Tab-separated table of C-alpha atoms in Angstrom:
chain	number	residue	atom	x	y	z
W	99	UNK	CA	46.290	7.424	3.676
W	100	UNK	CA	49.967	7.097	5.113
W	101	UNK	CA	51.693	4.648	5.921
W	102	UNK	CA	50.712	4.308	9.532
W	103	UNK	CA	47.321	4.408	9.193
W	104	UNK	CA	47.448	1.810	6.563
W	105	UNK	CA	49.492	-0.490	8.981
W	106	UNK	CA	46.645	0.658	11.464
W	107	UNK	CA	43.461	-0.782	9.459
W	108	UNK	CA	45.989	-3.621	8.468
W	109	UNK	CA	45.818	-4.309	12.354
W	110	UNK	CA	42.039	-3.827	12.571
W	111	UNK	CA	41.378	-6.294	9.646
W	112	UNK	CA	43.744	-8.558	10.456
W	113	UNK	CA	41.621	-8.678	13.936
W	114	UNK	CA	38.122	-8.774	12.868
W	115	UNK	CA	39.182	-11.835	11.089
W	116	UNK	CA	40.843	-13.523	13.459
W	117	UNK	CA	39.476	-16.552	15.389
W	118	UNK	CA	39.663	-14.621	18.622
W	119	UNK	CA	37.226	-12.027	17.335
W	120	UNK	CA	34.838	-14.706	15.405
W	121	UNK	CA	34.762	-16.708	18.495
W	122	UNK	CA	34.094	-13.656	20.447
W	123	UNK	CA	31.620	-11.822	18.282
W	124	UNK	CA	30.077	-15.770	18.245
W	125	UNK	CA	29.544	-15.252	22.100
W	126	UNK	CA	28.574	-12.402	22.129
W	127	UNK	CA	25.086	-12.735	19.547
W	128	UNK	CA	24.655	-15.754	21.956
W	129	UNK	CA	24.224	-12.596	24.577
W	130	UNK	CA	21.847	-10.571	22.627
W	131	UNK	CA	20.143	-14.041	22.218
W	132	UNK	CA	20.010	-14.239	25.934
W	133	UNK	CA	18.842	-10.445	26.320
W	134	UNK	CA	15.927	-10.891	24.099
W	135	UNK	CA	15.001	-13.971	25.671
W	136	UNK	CA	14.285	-11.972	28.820
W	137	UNK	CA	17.251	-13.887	30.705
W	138	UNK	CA	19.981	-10.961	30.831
W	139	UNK	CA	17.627	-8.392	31.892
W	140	UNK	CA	19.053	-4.760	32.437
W	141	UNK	CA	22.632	-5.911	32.783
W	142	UNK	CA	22.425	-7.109	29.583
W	143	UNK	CA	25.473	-4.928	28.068
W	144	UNK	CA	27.658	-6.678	30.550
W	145	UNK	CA	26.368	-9.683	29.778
W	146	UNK	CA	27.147	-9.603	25.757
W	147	UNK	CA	30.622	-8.371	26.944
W	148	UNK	CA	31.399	-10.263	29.145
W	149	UNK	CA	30.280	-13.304	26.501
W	150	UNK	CA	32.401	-11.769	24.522
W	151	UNK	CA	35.065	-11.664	26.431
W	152	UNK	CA	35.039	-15.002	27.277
W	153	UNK	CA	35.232	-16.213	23.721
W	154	UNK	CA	37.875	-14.610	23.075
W	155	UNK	CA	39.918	-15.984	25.407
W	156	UNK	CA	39.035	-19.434	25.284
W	157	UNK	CA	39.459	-19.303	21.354
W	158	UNK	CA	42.731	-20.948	20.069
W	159	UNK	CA	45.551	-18.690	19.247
W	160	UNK	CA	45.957	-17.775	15.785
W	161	UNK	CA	48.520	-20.268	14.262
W	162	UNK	CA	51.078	-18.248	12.185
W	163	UNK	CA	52.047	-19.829	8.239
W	164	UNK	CA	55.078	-22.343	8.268
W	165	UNK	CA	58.003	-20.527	6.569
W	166	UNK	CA	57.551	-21.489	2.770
W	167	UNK	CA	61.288	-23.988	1.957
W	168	UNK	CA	62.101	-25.950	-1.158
W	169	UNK	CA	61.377	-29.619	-0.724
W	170	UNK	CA	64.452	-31.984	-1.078
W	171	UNK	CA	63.463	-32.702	-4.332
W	172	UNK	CA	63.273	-29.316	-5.565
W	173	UNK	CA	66.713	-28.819	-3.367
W	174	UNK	CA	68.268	-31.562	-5.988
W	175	UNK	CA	68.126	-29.222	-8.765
W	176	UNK	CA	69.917	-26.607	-7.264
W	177	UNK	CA	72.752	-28.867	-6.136
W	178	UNK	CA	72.928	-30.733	-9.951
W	179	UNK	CA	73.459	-27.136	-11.004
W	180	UNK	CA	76.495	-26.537	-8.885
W	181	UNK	CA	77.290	-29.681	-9.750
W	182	UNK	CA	77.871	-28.551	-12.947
W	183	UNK	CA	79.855	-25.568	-11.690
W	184	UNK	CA	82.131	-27.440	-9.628
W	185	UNK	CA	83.096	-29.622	-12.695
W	186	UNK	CA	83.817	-26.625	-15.013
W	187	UNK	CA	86.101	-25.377	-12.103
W	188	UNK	CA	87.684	-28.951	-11.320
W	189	UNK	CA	88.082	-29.047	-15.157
W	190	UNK	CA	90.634	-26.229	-14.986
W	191	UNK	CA	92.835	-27.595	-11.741
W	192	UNK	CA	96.124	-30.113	-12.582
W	193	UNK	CA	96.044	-32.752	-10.326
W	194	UNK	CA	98.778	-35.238	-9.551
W	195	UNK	CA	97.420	-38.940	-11.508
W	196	UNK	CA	96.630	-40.330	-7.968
W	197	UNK	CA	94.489	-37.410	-6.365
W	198	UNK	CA	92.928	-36.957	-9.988
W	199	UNK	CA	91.909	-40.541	-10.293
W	200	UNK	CA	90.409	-40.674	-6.714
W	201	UNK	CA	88.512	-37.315	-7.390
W	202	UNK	CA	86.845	-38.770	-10.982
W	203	UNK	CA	85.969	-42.025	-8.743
W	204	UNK	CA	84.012	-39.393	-6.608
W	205	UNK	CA	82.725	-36.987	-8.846
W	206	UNK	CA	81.436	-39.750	-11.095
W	207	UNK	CA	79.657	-41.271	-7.764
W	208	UNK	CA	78.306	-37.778	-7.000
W	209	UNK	CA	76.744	-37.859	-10.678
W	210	UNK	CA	74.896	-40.978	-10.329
W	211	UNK	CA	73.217	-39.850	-7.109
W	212	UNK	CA	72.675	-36.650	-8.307
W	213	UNK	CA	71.259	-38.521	-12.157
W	214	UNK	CA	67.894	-37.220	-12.595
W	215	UNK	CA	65.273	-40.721	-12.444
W	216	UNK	CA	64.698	-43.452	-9.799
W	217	UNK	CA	67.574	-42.868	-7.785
W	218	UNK	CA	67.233	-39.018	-7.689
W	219	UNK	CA	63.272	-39.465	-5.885
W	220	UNK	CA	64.762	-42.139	-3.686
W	221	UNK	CA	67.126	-39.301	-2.241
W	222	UNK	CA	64.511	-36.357	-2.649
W	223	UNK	CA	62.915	-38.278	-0.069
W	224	UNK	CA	65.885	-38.519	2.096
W	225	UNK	CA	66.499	-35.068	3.405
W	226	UNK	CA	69.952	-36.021	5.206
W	227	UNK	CA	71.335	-37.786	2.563
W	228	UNK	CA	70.437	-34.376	0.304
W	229	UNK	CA	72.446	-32.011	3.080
W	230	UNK	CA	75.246	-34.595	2.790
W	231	UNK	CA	75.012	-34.377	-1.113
W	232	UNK	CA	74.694	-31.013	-0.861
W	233	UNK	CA	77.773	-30.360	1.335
W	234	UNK	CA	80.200	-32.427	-0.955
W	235	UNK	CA	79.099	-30.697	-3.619
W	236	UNK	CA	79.062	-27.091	-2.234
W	237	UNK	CA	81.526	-27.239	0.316
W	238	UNK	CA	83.493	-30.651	0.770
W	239	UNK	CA	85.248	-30.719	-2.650
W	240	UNK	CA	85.782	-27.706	-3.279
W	241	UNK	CA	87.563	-26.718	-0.136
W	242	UNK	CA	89.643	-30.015	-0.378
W	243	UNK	CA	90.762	-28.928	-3.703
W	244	UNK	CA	91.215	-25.462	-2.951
W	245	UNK	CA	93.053	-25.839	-0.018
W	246	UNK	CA	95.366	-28.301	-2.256
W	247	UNK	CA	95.997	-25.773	-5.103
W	248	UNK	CA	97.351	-23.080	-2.294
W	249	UNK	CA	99.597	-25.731	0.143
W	250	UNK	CA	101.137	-26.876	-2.544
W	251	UNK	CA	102.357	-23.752	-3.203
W	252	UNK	CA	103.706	-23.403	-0.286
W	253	UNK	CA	105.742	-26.586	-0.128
W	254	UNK	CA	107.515	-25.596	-2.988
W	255	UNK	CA	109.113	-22.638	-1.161
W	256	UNK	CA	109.597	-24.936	2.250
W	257	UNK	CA	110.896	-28.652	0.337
W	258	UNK	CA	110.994	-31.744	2.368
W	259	UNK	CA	107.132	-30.819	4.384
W	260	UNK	CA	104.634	-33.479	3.824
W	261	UNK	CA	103.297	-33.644	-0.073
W	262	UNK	CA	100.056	-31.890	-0.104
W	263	UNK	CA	98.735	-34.298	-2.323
W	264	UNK	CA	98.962	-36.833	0.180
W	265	UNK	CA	95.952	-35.102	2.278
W	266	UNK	CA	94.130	-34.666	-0.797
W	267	UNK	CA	93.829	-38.324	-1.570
W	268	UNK	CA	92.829	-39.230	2.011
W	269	UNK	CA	89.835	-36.422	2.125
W	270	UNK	CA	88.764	-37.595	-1.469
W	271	UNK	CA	89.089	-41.077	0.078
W	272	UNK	CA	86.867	-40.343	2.724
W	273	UNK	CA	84.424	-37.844	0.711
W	274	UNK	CA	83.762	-41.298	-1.324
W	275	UNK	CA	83.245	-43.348	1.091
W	276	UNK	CA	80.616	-40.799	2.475
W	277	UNK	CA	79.020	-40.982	-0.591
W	278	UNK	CA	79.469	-44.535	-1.019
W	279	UNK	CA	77.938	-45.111	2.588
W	280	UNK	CA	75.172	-42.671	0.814
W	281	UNK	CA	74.140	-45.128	-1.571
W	282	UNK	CA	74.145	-48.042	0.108
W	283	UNK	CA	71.789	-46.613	2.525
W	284	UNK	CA	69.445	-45.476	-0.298
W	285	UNK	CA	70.102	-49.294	-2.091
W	286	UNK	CA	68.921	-50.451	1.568
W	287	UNK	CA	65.529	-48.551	1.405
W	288	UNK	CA	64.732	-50.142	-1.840
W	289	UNK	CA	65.512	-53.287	-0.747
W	290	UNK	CA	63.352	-53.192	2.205
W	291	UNK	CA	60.813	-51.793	0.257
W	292	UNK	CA	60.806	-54.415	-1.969
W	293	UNK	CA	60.588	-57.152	0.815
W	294	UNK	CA	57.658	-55.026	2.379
W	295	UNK	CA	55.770	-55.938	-1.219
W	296	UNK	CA	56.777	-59.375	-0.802
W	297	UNK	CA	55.577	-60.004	2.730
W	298	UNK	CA	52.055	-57.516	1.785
W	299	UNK	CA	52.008	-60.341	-1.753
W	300	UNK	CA	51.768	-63.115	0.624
W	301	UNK	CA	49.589	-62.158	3.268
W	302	UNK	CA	47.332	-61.091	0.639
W	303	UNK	CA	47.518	-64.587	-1.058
């Protein structure tokens, strides 16, 4: 059998299973019901058709899978392991002591949230605050960094430009506070969760 004729009874199967078909063939043995019980008569092959027919229009379209993606929580481990990547490679960049002491501040922010435990299935179950996570991590930093490394090259064939380093602390300023903002929005779910168990403790009491 090649290939076309398998795709072929693919087709056919795939049809005699599908709801159209069951609700169809359904109809239709409702038909033959009807043609035995005397009611159809001698039309009764347009009858069963036409039964037929009718169930398979009226039967609900066949509703194809959702596409199969990684839950946020399973979307955590992938970002903890560039994580780790984008530390080995921040490992091997000099810094000035300013820009290096704002990026620890935000790298050792990132690694909390990203701390397997508690706080990590507070923001599995946050799927914007993992994008966000996942964009500092995979895109944010390194591009801040990156883009650091190659100005300052530049400058120091064009002296007197603004120091590069200067937009490197502001974007790490601002990366933290993103990430900042991130945690006291997750802080802010716990806390109304706990005040949910307080107010469900004393209507129960």
């Amino acid at each position: 059998m090649d290939t076309s004729e398998r795709d072929r009874a693919g087709k056919l199967l795939g049809y005699l299973e599908s709801r159209k078909n069951l609700a169809g063939s359904a109809c239709g043995i409702v038909g033959i019901g009807l043609t035995f019980a005397g009611v159809a008569g001698v039309y009764w092959p347009v009858v069963v058709v036409g039964l037929y027919g009718a169930g398979a229009l009226i039967a609900p379209p066949e509703r194809p899978p959702l596409p199969d993606f990684p839950d946020p929580g399973a979307q955590l481990e992938g970002i903890r392991a560039d994580f780790g990547t984008l530390r080995a490679y921040l490992a091997g960049v000099e810094l000035p002591p300013a820009a290096a002491g704002r990026l620890t501040e935000l790298t050792e922010l990132l690694a909390a949230l990203l701390d397997p435990g508690w706080v990590a299935e507070i923001l599995a179950r946050d799927p914007e605050g993992v994008h966000a996570l996942s964009r500092a991590v995979r895109t944010d930093v390194p591009e801040a960094v990156d883009t650091f490394v190659r100005t300052r090259w530049w400058a120091r064939l064009a002296p007197g430009t603004e120091a590069p380093e200067r937009h490197l602390e502001r974007q790490l300023a601002l990366l933290h506070e993103e990430a900042e903002a991130l945690a006291a929005g997750l802080r802010e779910t716990e806390a109304r969760r706990q005040e949910s168990h307080t107010r469900y403790l004393e209507d129960r009491a």
